[in-house]
Tab-separated table of C-alpha atoms in Angstrom:
chain	number	residue	atom	x	y	z
Q	7	UNK	CA	78.035	205.448	-43.232
Q	8	UNK	CA	79.256	203.825	-46.405
Q	9	UNK	CA	82.602	202.052	-46.537
Q	10	UNK	CA	84.642	199.753	-48.728
Q	11	UNK	CA	87.190	197.127	-47.724
Q	12	UNK	CA	89.830	195.576	-49.933
Q	13	UNK	CA	91.385	192.919	-47.721
Q	14	UNK	CA	94.459	192.248	-49.865
Q	15	UNK	CA	97.230	194.790	-50.285
Q	16	UNK	CA	98.680	192.779	-53.157
Q	17	UNK	CA	97.617	189.921	-55.382
Q	18	UNK	CA	100.180	187.918	-57.329
Q	19	UNK	CA	99.179	185.749	-60.264
Q	20	UNK	CA	100.921	184.097	-63.180
Q	21	UNK	CA	100.101	185.222	-66.688
Q	22	UNK	CA	97.318	183.133	-68.164
Q	23	UNK	CA	95.860	182.195	-64.789
Q	24	UNK	CA	92.549	183.509	-63.508
Q	25	UNK	CA	92.658	186.428	-61.108
Q	26	UNK	CA	90.371	187.674	-58.352
Q	27	UNK	CA	90.624	190.956	-56.473
Q	28	UNK	CA	88.346	191.072	-53.462
Q	29	UNK	CA	86.041	193.847	-52.289
Q	30	UNK	CA	83.381	194.062	-49.598
Q	31	UNK	CA	81.201	197.048	-48.871
Q	32	UNK	CA	78.897	198.488	-46.255
Q	33	UNK	CA	76.008	200.813	-47.069
Q	34	UNK	CA	72.638	201.637	-45.588
Q	35	UNK	CA	70.731	201.586	-48.846
Q	36	UNK	CA	71.200	200.140	-52.285
Q	37	UNK	CA	74.799	200.359	-53.444
Q	38	UNK	CA	76.211	201.534	-56.705
Q	39	UNK	CA	79.514	199.678	-57.022
Q	40	UNK	CA	82.506	200.457	-59.199
Q	41	UNK	CA	85.974	199.229	-60.038
Q	42	UNK	CA	88.711	201.582	-61.172
Q	43	UNK	CA	92.295	200.900	-62.255
Q	44	UNK	CA	95.290	203.169	-61.769
Q	45	UNK	CA	98.513	202.872	-63.727
Q	46	UNK	CA	101.710	204.551	-62.446
Q	47	UNK	CA	101.519	208.345	-62.405
Q	48	UNK	CA	98.084	208.322	-63.973
Q	49	UNK	CA	94.571	209.136	-62.823
Q	50	UNK	CA	91.975	206.496	-62.152
Q	51	UNK	CA	90.255	204.815	-65.079
Q	52	UNK	CA	86.812	203.291	-64.899
Q	53	UNK	CA	86.576	199.513	-65.439
Q	54	UNK	CA	82.997	198.525	-64.663
Q	55	UNK	CA	79.982	199.193	-62.473
Q	56	UNK	CA	77.003	197.505	-60.895
Q	57	UNK	CA	73.827	199.523	-60.575
Q	58	UNK	CA	71.026	196.997	-60.803
Q	59	UNK	CA	70.076	193.883	-62.715
Q	60	UNK	CA	72.345	190.952	-63.531
Q	61	UNK	CA	74.759	190.220	-60.700
Q	62	UNK	CA	77.610	189.538	-63.131
Q	63	UNK	CA	78.786	192.661	-64.877
Q	64	UNK	CA	81.352	192.853	-67.644
Q	65	UNK	CA	83.720	195.717	-68.205
Q	66	UNK	CA	86.792	196.904	-70.000
Q	67	UNK	CA	89.850	194.791	-70.875
Q	68	UNK	CA	88.060	191.489	-70.229
Q	69	UNK	CA	87.350	192.197	-66.556
Q	70	UNK	CA	84.121	191.223	-64.858
Q	71	UNK	CA	82.740	191.475	-61.347
Q	72	UNK	CA	80.088	189.631	-59.400
Q	73	UNK	CA	77.715	191.416	-57.054
Q	74	UNK	CA	76.749	189.282	-54.059
Q	75	UNK	CA	74.190	191.006	-51.875
Q	76	UNK	CA	74.157	188.424	-49.091
Q	77	UNK	CA	77.922	188.588	-48.717
Q	78	UNK	CA	78.072	192.329	-49.481
Q	79	UNK	CA	80.868	191.642	-51.918
Q	80	UNK	CA	81.829	192.818	-55.378
Q	81	UNK	CA	84.926	190.852	-56.377
Q	82	UNK	CA	86.779	191.697	-59.581
Q	83	UNK	CA	87.712	188.790	-61.833
Q	84	UNK	CA	89.402	187.968	-65.089
Q	85	UNK	CA	89.639	184.475	-66.597
Q	86	UNK	CA	93.182	184.879	-67.949
Q	87	UNK	CA	95.578	187.504	-66.581
Q	88	UNK	CA	97.983	189.504	-68.716
Q	89	UNK	CA	101.246	191.103	-67.620
Q	90	UNK	CA	99.766	194.405	-68.753
Q	91	UNK	CA	97.005	194.013	-66.125
Q	92	UNK	CA	99.590	194.784	-63.439
Q	93	UNK	CA	98.308	197.947	-61.756
Q	94	UNK	CA	96.526	199.300	-58.699
Q	95	UNK	CA	92.832	198.447	-58.474
Q	96	UNK	CA	90.247	200.335	-56.450
Q	97	UNK	CA	86.760	199.275	-55.473
Q	98	UNK	CA	84.299	202.099	-54.831
Q	99	UNK	CA	80.726	202.524	-53.621
Q	100	UNK	CA	77.998	205.120	-53.703
Q	101	UNK	CA	75.135	204.792	-51.254
Q	102	UNK	CA	72.294	206.313	-53.184
Q	103	UNK	CA	69.979	206.477	-50.180
Q	104	UNK	CA	72.066	208.029	-47.435
Q	105	UNK	CA	75.475	208.716	-48.945
Q	106	UNK	CA	74.559	211.597	-51.112
Q	107	UNK	CA	76.492	211.888	-54.278
Q	108	UNK	CA	79.988	211.095	-53.137
Q	109	UNK	CA	81.881	207.959	-54.091
Q	110	UNK	CA	83.949	206.255	-51.405
Q	111	UNK	CA	87.043	204.277	-52.387
Q	112	UNK	CA	88.814	201.341	-50.859
Q	113	UNK	CA	92.516	201.438	-50.046
Q	114	UNK	CA	93.417	199.623	-53.235
Q	115	UNK	CA	94.925	196.288	-54.199
Q	116	UNK	CA	98.093	196.050	-56.202
Q	117	UNK	CA	97.907	193.344	-58.849
Q	118	UNK	CA	101.175	191.861	-60.023
Q	119	UNK	CA	101.029	189.517	-63.001
Q	120	UNK	CA	104.198	187.540	-63.571
Q	121	UNK	CA	105.183	186.405	-67.061
X	11	UNK	CA	87.925	219.611	-73.345
X	12	UNK	CA	88.174	215.955	-74.100
X	13	UNK	CA	89.105	214.977	-70.564
X	14	UNK	CA	89.619	216.356	-67.086
X	15	UNK	CA	92.674	218.585	-66.992
X	16	UNK	CA	94.619	219.401	-63.837
X	17	UNK	CA	97.412	221.908	-63.374
X	18	UNK	CA	100.089	221.947	-62.233
X	19	UNK	CA	101.008	218.286	-62.555
X	20	UNK	CA	103.675	218.776	-59.915
X	21	UNK	CA	104.053	221.433	-57.257
X	22	UNK	CA	106.857	221.694	-54.725
X	23	UNK	CA	106.439	224.262	-52.010
X	24	UNK	CA	107.767	225.130	-48.609
X	25	UNK	CA	105.948	224.648	-45.353
X	26	UNK	CA	103.716	227.609	-44.601
X	27	UNK	CA	103.212	228.693	-48.201
X	28	UNK	CA	99.909	229.075	-50.050
X	29	UNK	CA	99.062	226.755	-52.958
X	30	UNK	CA	96.387	226.692	-55.644
X	31	UNK	CA	95.530	223.639	-57.709
X	32	UNK	CA	93.324	223.956	-60.756
X	33	UNK	CA	90.862	221.559	-62.349
X	34	UNK	CA	89.153	221.927	-65.709
X	35	UNK	CA	86.391	219.292	-65.962
X	36	UNK	CA	84.876	217.699	-69.016
X	37	UNK	CA	82.783	220.252	-70.857
X	38	UNK	CA	79.168	220.152	-69.749
X	39	UNK	CA	79.793	218.149	-66.590
X	40	UNK	CA	77.984	219.873	-63.748
X	41	UNK	CA	79.329	217.726	-60.920
X	42	UNK	CA	82.964	218.170	-59.895
X	43	UNK	CA	84.824	216.326	-57.158
X	44	UNK	CA	88.143	216.745	-55.381
X	45	UNK	CA	89.945	213.798	-53.816
X	46	UNK	CA	93.283	213.456	-52.052
X	47	UNK	CA	95.409	210.359	-52.489
X	48	UNK	CA	98.272	209.783	-50.104
X	49	UNK	CA	100.967	207.225	-50.830
X	50	UNK	CA	99.608	203.716	-50.534
X	51	UNK	CA	96.057	204.886	-49.914
X	52	UNK	CA	92.851	205.078	-51.863
X	53	UNK	CA	91.403	208.406	-52.942
X	54	UNK	CA	89.924	210.284	-49.998
X	55	UNK	CA	86.878	212.454	-50.688
X	56	UNK	CA	87.344	216.158	-50.014
X	57	UNK	CA	84.532	218.149	-51.616
X	58	UNK	CA	82.067	218.116	-54.465
X	59	UNK	CA	80.362	220.846	-56.429
X	60	UNK	CA	77.056	220.872	-58.209
X	61	UNK	CA	77.363	223.815	-60.527
X	62	UNK	CA	78.898	226.724	-58.657
X	63	UNK	CA	77.995	225.606	-55.154
X	64	UNK	CA	79.828	223.264	-52.835
X	65	UNK	CA	77.149	220.652	-52.179
X	66	UNK	CA	79.249	218.594	-49.777
X	67	UNK	CA	82.515	219.759	-48.228
X	68	UNK	CA	82.520	217.245	-45.405
X	69	UNK	CA	85.861	215.803	-46.467
X	70	UNK	CA	87.921	218.958	-46.183
X	71	UNK	CA	90.357	218.195	-43.358
X	72	UNK	CA	90.439	221.670	-41.794
X	73	UNK	CA	89.900	225.349	-42.517
X	74	UNK	CA	93.219	225.654	-44.340
X	75	UNK	CA	91.556	223.936	-47.281
X	76	UNK	CA	89.070	225.741	-49.473
X	77	UNK	CA	87.722	225.237	-52.984
X	78	UNK	CA	85.779	227.399	-55.392
X	79	UNK	CA	84.027	226.983	-58.708
X	80	UNK	CA	82.800	230.494	-59.513
X	81	UNK	CA	81.435	229.907	-63.016
X	82	UNK	CA	80.415	226.291	-62.697
X	83	UNK	CA	83.252	224.915	-64.770
X	84	UNK	CA	86.876	225.338	-63.634
X	85	UNK	CA	87.548	224.724	-59.957
X	86	UNK	CA	90.457	225.766	-57.767
X	87	UNK	CA	91.514	223.983	-54.592
X	88	UNK	CA	93.299	226.367	-52.257
X	89	UNK	CA	95.535	225.331	-49.383
X	90	UNK	CA	96.770	227.918	-46.913
X	91	UNK	CA	99.773	227.586	-44.606
X	92	UNK	CA	100.762	224.277	-46.113
X	93	UNK	CA	102.091	221.535	-43.865
X	94	UNK	CA	104.251	218.531	-44.681
X	95	UNK	CA	101.257	216.297	-44.070
X	96	UNK	CA	99.461	217.957	-46.985
X	97	UNK	CA	101.865	216.230	-49.384
X	98	UNK	CA	99.757	213.992	-51.616
X	99	UNK	CA	98.296	213.693	-55.084
X	100	UNK	CA	95.174	215.805	-55.437
X	101	UNK	CA	92.737	214.286	-57.896
X	102	UNK	CA	89.876	216.017	-59.599
X	103	UNK	CA	86.970	214.172	-61.183
X	104	UNK	CA	83.780	215.120	-62.949
X	105	UNK	CA	80.457	213.533	-63.774
X	106	UNK	CA	77.704	214.776	-66.033
X	107	UNK	CA	75.388	215.327	-63.069
X	108	UNK	CA	75.443	214.166	-59.451
X	109	UNK	CA	72.438	211.935	-59.832
X	110	UNK	CA	73.513	209.990	-62.856
X	111	UNK	CA	74.617	206.409	-62.447
X	112	UNK	CA	77.780	206.747	-64.443
X	113	UNK	CA	81.369	206.692	-63.452
X	114	UNK	CA	83.646	209.504	-62.404
X	115	UNK	CA	86.121	210.797	-64.958
X	116	UNK	CA	89.445	211.574	-63.324
X	117	UNK	CA	92.269	213.880	-64.214
X	118	UNK	CA	95.857	212.759	-63.837
X	119	UNK	CA	96.255	214.624	-60.594
X	120	UNK	CA	98.433	217.336	-59.104
X	121	UNK	CA	101.266	216.000	-57.005
X	122	UNK	CA	101.924	218.362	-54.095
X	123	UNK	CA	105.149	218.116	-52.129
X	124	UNK	CA	105.555	220.290	-49.062
X	125	UNK	CA	109.150	220.547	-47.887
């Protein structure tokens, strides 16, 4: 069965510093990996995805993520954090071989960027 | 419509009552998903539709939960004999087709509170 782990409930970073939000996954086949962001009282918004190809993918708002097959990780990164990046971040996976068409989400990591 | 629309945005009901939550997906999207998000948790998969049929309802917690999509567009999630543990935000999402590699588009959710 497919699963996603986000080991940190919260990440704190100062504005202007680089940030990393961690994600590891478990699937039987090839994963499709996603990051979503959720602002208070809003639905989830797509940030970026990895399907195939280059292990470093770039997304919205200056975010990027690196797919590491050997470590089964897909960490979200940004070189310079903004206060406005403070939100709840979800990693998600689709197992295209055995998981059907459903997307499974991690528990989320709250990012707090301090001015 | 331009995005995924969910109504009502908030619903307060009493234990034992019946509730319906509605989702209007992006026009032309054939795949529709329902998720449940409890406080401090990631979205939990409930059910997805391809067209009018429920292709995977493995996430529905019990037989009090049911969803329909009679014309392949709008979907209704129905909860019978509500319990306090059903309190959560119910998220609807759509995708152009189940097999595409793109992201899910989420509505802003229906917050259900069972007193």
